[in-house]
Amino acid sequence: TKCFFKATLHAWEQLGFPKSKEDPRKEMESMDITLMLDKRKEATDDKDMLHLGQNIMFLGSVLINLEHFDKALECYRFSNIIFQARYGPDHLTIAENLHQCGFILETLSGSPSYQNQLDEAHDLLTEALRIRKLHLVESHPDLEETMLCLGRVHHKLGHRRNALNFLTGAVRARDARLGRRNARLDDADALLQVGQLQQQSGNLRQSLSSFEDCLHIRQEFLGQDHPSCGELLFFIGNLLREAGDLDLAQER
């Protein structure tokens, strides 16, 4: 938390905002950040405009880590205007910006104010993936992140086949690059979604494999007694019951 507080102060000072005795994180909750950024842009020389865009984007990344997603989205949208004017449409910085906007919209899609913006998230992430494919090798982790996010968006939109393709592609790419021994906890979440989609598609054997891989990762990170591991055992038991293996389902 102290690290993020310092990062917020640094971003605040880099943007030339007035110093305050209050924590800037609390101050941002009530401020019109777009209006402040507009004023900062008007006061910035053309030669310093890219530097301003980078500082605004950095503030957005800090706010994401602090889970101030709506304010982070304002920062990314604002900095994207600057970058588009300077770089054109196919720069990697544009891809990063679009990815983060899509990620935020997907993250906030459960709240009433953002539930109708999944289509925008889809369009932003699709464009981010297009740009990243122009510049990055297939094994680059940024491609995996955008594919995972696109998979989640397609899942929420009810596009089962596309969701499965993106999520499976991202999981396989990460496995090939790092190996399952270096899996992260968010890999387990992706495998859970893959397993659910496979089950819905009738691919029960593949679904069981995905669920068991997810369970292994969660147990490794969280311990066998964690509630999320119990949740996986419940999913596996239901899957086995659906497959007709009642004895094994009861053991689970």
mmCIF file of C-alpha atoms in Angstrom:
data_model
loop_
_atom_site.group_PDB
_atom_site.id
_atom_site.type_symbol
_atom_site.label_atom_id
_atom_site.label_comp_id
_atom_site.label_asym_id
_atom_site.label_seq_id
_atom_site.Cartn_x
_atom_site.Cartn_y
_atom_site.Cartn_z
ATOM 1 C CA THR A 1 0.000 0.000 0.000
ATOM 2 C CA LYS A 2 2.854 2.399 0.833
ATOM 3 C CA CYS A 3 4.396 1.656 -2.551
ATOM 4 C CA PHE A 4 1.173 2.562 -4.370
ATOM 5 C CA PHE A 5 0.793 5.688 -2.225
ATOM 6 C CA LYS A 6 4.260 6.828 -3.280
ATOM 7 C CA ALA A 7 3.490 5.965 -6.886
ATOM 8 C CA THR A 8 0.310 8.062 -6.731
ATOM 9 C CA LEU A 9 2.209 11.011 -5.281
ATOM 10 C CA HIS A 10 4.872 10.682 -7.963
ATOM 11 C CA ALA A 11 2.288 10.567 -10.774
ATOM 12 C CA TRP A 12 0.459 13.499 -9.192
ATOM 13 C CA GLU A 13 3.616 15.608 -9.063
ATOM 14 C CA GLN A 14 4.695 14.620 -12.592
ATOM 15 C CA LEU A 15 1.403 15.954 -13.915
ATOM 16 C CA GLY A 16 1.969 19.241 -12.101
ATOM 17 C CA PHE A 17 -1.188 18.974 -10.002
ATOM 18 C CA PRO A 18 -1.212 21.176 -6.890
ATOM 19 C CA LYS A 19 0.123 19.519 -3.775
ATOM 20 C CA SER A 20 -2.406 18.733 -1.104
ATOM 21 C CA LYS A 21 -2.169 17.817 2.546
ATOM 22 C CA GLU A 22 -4.736 15.073 1.881
ATOM 23 C CA ASP A 23 -4.018 11.684 0.383
ATOM 24 C CA PRO A 24 -4.373 12.247 -3.410
ATOM 25 C CA ARG A 25 -6.065 8.845 -3.702
ATOM 26 C CA LYS A 26 -8.970 10.126 -1.574
ATOM 27 C CA GLU A 27 -8.952 13.489 -3.295
ATOM 28 C CA MET A 28 -9.364 11.838 -6.713
ATOM 29 C CA GLU A 29 -12.611 10.175 -5.672
ATOM 30 C CA SER A 30 -14.459 13.492 -5.727
ATOM 31 C CA MET A 31 -12.598 15.343 -8.484
ATOM 32 C CA ASP A 32 -13.354 15.739 -12.173
ATOM 33 C CA ILE A 33 -10.083 14.255 -13.345
ATOM 34 C CA THR A 34 -10.835 14.770 -17.055
ATOM 35 C CA LEU A 35 -11.356 18.486 -16.452
ATOM 36 C CA MET A 36 -8.023 18.686 -14.603
ATOM 37 C CA LEU A 37 -6.257 16.829 -17.401
ATOM 38 C CA ASP A 38 -7.816 19.165 -19.972
ATOM 39 C CA LYS A 39 -6.403 22.158 -18.112
ATOM 40 C CA ARG A 40 -3.009 20.473 -17.874
ATOM 41 C CA LYS A 41 -3.027 19.744 -21.601
ATOM 42 C CA GLU A 42 -3.894 23.350 -22.451
ATOM 43 C CA ALA A 43 -0.912 24.511 -20.402
ATOM 44 C CA THR A 44 1.516 22.035 -22.026
ATOM 45 C CA ASP A 45 3.794 22.941 -24.937
ATOM 46 C CA ASP A 46 3.514 20.822 -28.050
ATOM 47 C CA LYS A 47 7.036 19.467 -27.600
ATOM 48 C CA ASP A 48 6.099 18.143 -24.142
ATOM 49 C CA MET A 49 2.781 16.589 -25.165
ATOM 50 C CA LEU A 50 4.043 13.004 -25.437
ATOM 51 C CA HIS A 51 5.621 13.240 -22.014
ATOM 52 C CA LEU A 52 2.263 14.419 -20.659
ATOM 53 C CA GLY A 53 0.523 11.446 -22.277
ATOM 54 C CA GLN A 54 3.025 9.056 -20.705
ATOM 55 C CA ASN A 55 2.506 10.580 -17.261
ATOM 56 C CA ILE A 56 -1.277 10.337 -17.608
ATOM 57 C CA MET A 57 -0.967 6.707 -18.689
ATOM 58 C CA PHE A 58 1.282 6.002 -15.694
ATOM 59 C CA LEU A 59 -1.323 7.518 -13.382
ATOM 60 C CA GLY A 60 -3.906 5.229 -15.007
ATOM 61 C CA SER A 61 -1.771 2.162 -14.271
ATOM 62 C CA VAL A 62 -1.387 3.220 -10.626
ATOM 63 C CA LEU A 63 -5.134 3.739 -10.310
ATOM 64 C CA ILE A 64 -5.801 0.260 -11.732
ATOM 65 C CA ASN A 65 -3.623 -1.249 -9.003
ATOM 66 C CA LEU A 66 -5.548 0.799 -6.436
ATOM 67 C CA GLU A 67 -8.808 -0.464 -8.015
ATOM 68 C CA HIS A 68 -9.993 3.055 -8.890
ATOM 69 C CA PHE A 69 -11.077 1.667 -12.238
ATOM 70 C CA ASP A 70 -13.395 4.483 -13.339
ATOM 71 C CA LYS A 71 -10.702 7.132 -12.800
ATOM 72 C CA ALA A 72 -8.103 4.910 -14.461
ATOM 73 C CA LEU A 73 -10.396 4.608 -17.483
ATOM 74 C CA GLU A 74 -10.580 8.402 -17.731
ATOM 75 C CA CYS A 75 -6.779 8.582 -17.729
ATOM 76 C CA TYR A 76 -6.383 5.957 -20.435
ATOM 77 C CA ARG A 77 -9.065 7.480 -22.644
ATOM 78 C CA PHE A 78 -7.465 10.905 -22.293
ATOM 79 C CA SER A 79 -3.906 9.750 -22.958
ATOM 80 C CA ASN A 80 -5.082 7.744 -25.962
ATOM 81 C CA ILE A 81 -6.180 10.962 -27.693
ATOM 82 C CA ILE A 82 -2.654 12.327 -27.278
ATOM 83 C CA PHE A 83 -0.982 9.142 -28.521
ATOM 84 C CA GLN A 84 -3.302 8.737 -31.498
ATOM 85 C CA ALA A 85 -2.465 12.268 -32.621
ATOM 86 C CA ARG A 86 1.291 11.639 -32.325
ATOM 87 C CA TYR A 87 1.785 8.003 -33.243
ATOM 88 C CA GLY A 88 -1.087 7.097 -35.553
ATOM 89 C CA PRO A 89 -3.244 3.971 -35.144
ATOM 90 C CA ASP A 90 -0.695 1.114 -35.171
ATOM 91 C CA HIS A 91 1.772 1.991 -32.418
ATOM 92 C CA LEU A 92 2.344 -0.435 -29.529
ATOM 93 C CA THR A 93 1.563 2.310 -27.034
ATOM 94 C CA ILE A 94 -1.894 2.570 -28.603
ATOM 95 C CA ALA A 95 -2.307 -1.201 -28.203
ATOM 96 C CA GLU A 96 -1.379 -1.010 -24.506
ATOM 97 C CA ASN A 97 -3.817 1.834 -24.002
ATOM 98 C CA LEU A 98 -6.669 0.059 -25.788
ATOM 99 C CA HIS A 99 -5.954 -3.167 -23.904
ATOM 100 C CA GLN A 100 -6.170 -1.415 -20.551
ATOM 101 C CA CYS A 101 -9.424 0.338 -21.501
ATOM 102 C CA GLY A 102 -10.909 -2.998 -22.574
ATOM 103 C CA PHE A 103 -9.647 -4.699 -19.412
ATOM 104 C CA ILE A 104 -11.245 -2.024 -17.226
ATOM 105 C CA LEU A 105 -14.579 -2.205 -19.053
ATOM 106 C CA GLU A 106 -14.592 -5.993 -18.711
ATOM 107 C CA THR A 107 -13.716 -5.727 -15.019
ATOM 108 C CA LEU A 108 -16.496 -3.202 -14.390
ATOM 109 C CA SER A 109 -19.093 -5.010 -16.516
ATOM 110 C CA GLY A 110 -20.818 -6.371 -13.414
ATOM 111 C CA SER A 111 -21.748 -2.898 -12.179
ATOM 112 C CA PRO A 112 -24.951 -1.241 -13.492
ATOM 113 C CA SER A 113 -23.120 1.740 -14.986
ATOM 114 C CA TYR A 114 -20.903 -0.423 -17.212
ATOM 115 C CA GLN A 115 -22.917 -3.584 -17.948
ATOM 116 C CA ASN A 116 -23.806 -2.388 -21.458
ATOM 117 C CA GLN A 117 -20.212 -1.621 -22.450
ATOM 118 C CA LEU A 118 -18.971 -5.139 -23.166
ATOM 119 C CA ASP A 119 -19.328 -4.523 -26.899
ATOM 120 C CA GLU A 120 -16.963 -1.565 -26.588
ATOM 121 C CA ALA A 121 -14.560 -3.708 -24.556
ATOM 122 C CA HIS A 122 -14.668 -6.300 -27.337
ATOM 123 C CA ASP A 123 -13.872 -3.718 -30.017
ATOM 124 C CA LEU A 124 -11.026 -2.163 -28.019
ATOM 125 C CA LEU A 125 -9.407 -5.514 -27.222
ATOM 126 C CA THR A 126 -9.798 -6.762 -30.796
ATOM 127 C CA GLU A 127 -7.972 -3.669 -32.052
ATOM 128 C CA ALA A 128 -5.298 -4.037 -29.354
ATOM 129 C CA LEU A 129 -4.735 -7.635 -30.420
ATOM 130 C CA ARG A 130 -4.491 -6.615 -34.087
ATOM 131 C CA ILE A 131 -1.799 -4.026 -33.327
ATOM 132 C CA ARG A 132 0.150 -6.330 -31.024
ATOM 133 C CA LYS A 133 0.201 -9.053 -33.676
ATOM 134 C CA LEU A 134 1.819 -6.563 -36.064
ATOM 135 C CA HIS A 135 4.787 -6.024 -33.743
ATOM 136 C CA LEU A 136 5.136 -8.979 -31.359
ATOM 137 C CA VAL A 137 6.105 -12.628 -31.733
ATOM 138 C CA GLU A 138 3.363 -15.175 -31.080
ATOM 139 C CA SER A 139 4.872 -16.174 -27.739
ATOM 140 C CA HIS A 140 4.874 -12.641 -26.312
ATOM 141 C CA PRO A 141 3.035 -12.382 -22.958
ATOM 142 C CA ASP A 142 1.172 -9.224 -24.016
ATOM 143 C CA LEU A 143 -0.620 -11.247 -26.702
ATOM 144 C CA GLU A 144 -1.630 -13.801 -24.079
ATOM 145 C CA GLU A 145 -3.040 -11.095 -21.794
ATOM 146 C CA THR A 146 -5.181 -9.593 -24.550
ATOM 147 C CA MET A 147 -6.405 -13.027 -25.645
ATOM 148 C CA LEU A 148 -7.369 -13.898 -22.070
ATOM 149 C CA CYS A 149 -9.268 -10.650 -21.697
ATOM 150 C CA LEU A 150 -10.994 -11.130 -25.055
ATOM 151 C CA GLY A 151 -11.948 -14.644 -24.019
ATOM 152 C CA ARG A 152 -13.597 -13.347 -20.849
ATOM 153 C CA VAL A 153 -15.497 -10.704 -22.830
ATOM 154 C CA HIS A 154 -16.748 -13.256 -25.364
ATOM 155 C CA HIS A 155 -17.783 -15.506 -22.464
ATOM 156 C CA LYS A 156 -19.855 -12.720 -20.913
ATOM 157 C CA LEU A 157 -21.364 -11.875 -24.294
ATOM 158 C CA GLY A 158 -22.420 -15.503 -24.716
ATOM 159 C CA HIS A 159 -20.063 -16.191 -27.631
ATOM 160 C CA ARG A 160 -19.069 -19.635 -26.408
ATOM 161 C CA ARG A 161 -16.958 -20.772 -29.358
ATOM 162 C CA ASN A 162 -14.949 -17.541 -29.596
ATOM 163 C CA ALA A 163 -14.452 -17.473 -25.830
ATOM 164 C CA LEU A 164 -13.136 -21.026 -25.858
ATOM 165 C CA ASN A 165 -10.790 -20.312 -28.775
ATOM 166 C CA PHE A 166 -9.241 -17.233 -27.161
ATOM 167 C CA LEU A 167 -8.963 -18.684 -23.659
ATOM 168 C CA THR A 168 -7.553 -21.998 -24.853
ATOM 169 C CA GLY A 169 -5.107 -20.232 -27.155
ATOM 170 C CA ALA A 170 -3.860 -18.023 -24.333
ATOM 171 C CA VAL A 171 -3.484 -20.927 -21.885
ATOM 172 C CA ARG A 172 -1.609 -23.055 -24.421
ATOM 173 C CA ALA A 173 0.675 -20.167 -25.363
ATOM 174 C CA ARG A 174 1.560 -19.538 -21.732
ATOM 175 C CA ASP A 175 2.157 -23.235 -21.095
ATOM 176 C CA ALA A 176 4.479 -23.387 -24.091
ATOM 177 C CA ARG A 177 6.380 -20.301 -22.933
ATOM 178 C CA LEU A 178 6.649 -20.960 -19.196
ATOM 179 C CA GLY A 179 5.495 -24.501 -18.520
ATOM 180 C CA ARG A 180 2.791 -25.499 -16.079
ATOM 181 C CA ARG A 181 5.274 -25.436 -13.181
ATOM 182 C CA ASN A 182 5.449 -21.652 -13.539
ATOM 183 C CA ALA A 183 1.687 -21.181 -13.680
ATOM 184 C CA ARG A 184 0.130 -18.164 -11.962
ATOM 185 C CA LEU A 185 -3.091 -17.947 -10.019
ATOM 186 C CA ASP A 186 -4.875 -16.143 -12.853
ATOM 187 C CA ASP A 187 -3.999 -19.133 -15.070
ATOM 188 C CA ALA A 188 -6.260 -21.164 -12.783
ATOM 189 C CA ASP A 189 -9.110 -18.715 -13.398
ATOM 190 C CA ALA A 190 -8.604 -19.053 -17.164
ATOM 191 C CA LEU A 191 -8.583 -22.858 -16.914
ATOM 192 C CA LEU A 192 -11.804 -22.736 -14.882
ATOM 193 C CA GLN A 193 -13.510 -20.733 -17.625
ATOM 194 C CA VAL A 194 -12.130 -23.064 -20.289
ATOM 195 C CA GLY A 195 -13.437 -26.075 -18.354
ATOM 196 C CA GLN A 196 -16.881 -24.540 -17.952
ATOM 197 C CA LEU A 197 -17.083 -23.756 -21.675
ATOM 198 C CA GLN A 198 -15.906 -27.264 -22.575
ATOM 199 C CA GLN A 199 -18.539 -28.737 -20.275
ATOM 200 C CA GLN A 200 -21.252 -26.573 -21.831
ATOM 201 C CA SER A 201 -20.082 -27.752 -25.272
ATOM 202 C CA GLY A 202 -20.301 -31.410 -24.229
ATOM 203 C CA ASN A 203 -16.521 -31.998 -24.172
ATOM 204 C CA LEU A 204 -16.590 -33.607 -20.735
ATOM 205 C CA ARG A 205 -13.196 -35.323 -20.865
ATOM 206 C CA GLN A 206 -11.447 -32.074 -21.833
ATOM 207 C CA SER A 207 -13.458 -30.197 -19.231
ATOM 208 C CA LEU A 208 -12.347 -32.605 -16.496
ATOM 209 C CA SER A 209 -8.704 -32.117 -17.489
ATOM 210 C CA SER A 210 -9.088 -28.312 -17.338
ATOM 211 C CA PHE A 211 -10.816 -28.448 -13.945
ATOM 212 C CA GLU A 212 -8.125 -30.728 -12.524
ATOM 213 C CA ASP A 213 -5.339 -28.468 -13.835
ATOM 214 C CA CYS A 214 -7.114 -25.499 -12.269
ATOM 215 C CA LEU A 215 -7.467 -27.376 -8.960
ATOM 216 C CA HIS A 216 -3.750 -28.261 -8.956
ATOM 217 C CA ILE A 217 -2.723 -24.619 -9.409
ATOM 218 C CA ARG A 218 -5.136 -23.358 -6.744
ATOM 219 C CA GLN A 219 -3.975 -25.977 -4.267
ATOM 220 C CA GLU A 220 -0.369 -25.027 -4.926
ATOM 221 C CA PHE A 221 -1.003 -21.322 -4.340
ATOM 222 C CA LEU A 222 -3.815 -21.363 -1.778
ATOM 223 C CA GLY A 223 -3.588 -24.718 -0.005
ATOM 224 C CA GLN A 224 -5.907 -27.708 -0.198
ATOM 225 C CA ASP A 225 -8.358 -26.358 2.371
ATOM 226 C CA HIS A 226 -9.053 -23.052 0.621
ATOM 227 C CA PRO A 227 -12.754 -22.495 -0.272
ATOM 228 C CA SER A 228 -11.934 -21.998 -3.958
ATOM 229 C CA CYS A 229 -10.422 -25.505 -4.035
ATOM 230 C CA GLY A 230 -13.621 -26.854 -2.519
ATOM 231 C CA GLU A 231 -15.516 -25.032 -5.261
ATOM 232 C CA LEU A 232 -13.432 -26.859 -7.892
ATOM 233 C CA LEU A 233 -14.090 -30.218 -6.267
ATOM 234 C CA PHE A 234 -17.809 -29.422 -6.426
ATOM 235 C CA PHE A 235 -17.521 -28.620 -10.154
ATOM 236 C CA ILE A 236 -15.560 -31.823 -10.756
ATOM 237 C CA GLY A 237 -18.105 -33.889 -8.837
ATOM 238 C CA ASN A 238 -20.974 -32.435 -10.864
ATOM 239 C CA LEU A 239 -19.069 -33.073 -14.081
ATOM 240 C CA LEU A 240 -18.429 -36.707 -13.174
ATOM 241 C CA ARG A 241 -22.073 -37.129 -12.252
ATOM 242 C CA GLU A 242 -23.017 -35.687 -15.645
ATOM 243 C CA ALA A 243 -20.607 -38.135 -17.288
ATOM 244 C CA GLY A 244 -22.226 -41.027 -15.410
ATOM 245 C CA ASP A 245 -19.326 -41.824 -13.088
ATOM 246 C CA LEU A 246 -21.335 -41.661 -9.863
ATOM 247 C CA ASP A 247 -18.837 -43.598 -7.730
ATOM 248 C CA LEU A 248 -15.968 -41.247 -8.528
ATOM 249 C CA ALA A 249 -18.292 -38.246 -8.192
ATOM 250 C CA GLN A 250 -19.136 -39.290 -4.629
ATOM 251 C CA GLU A 251 -15.425 -39.665 -3.806
ATOM 252 C CA ARG A 252 -14.864 -36.073 -4.967
#
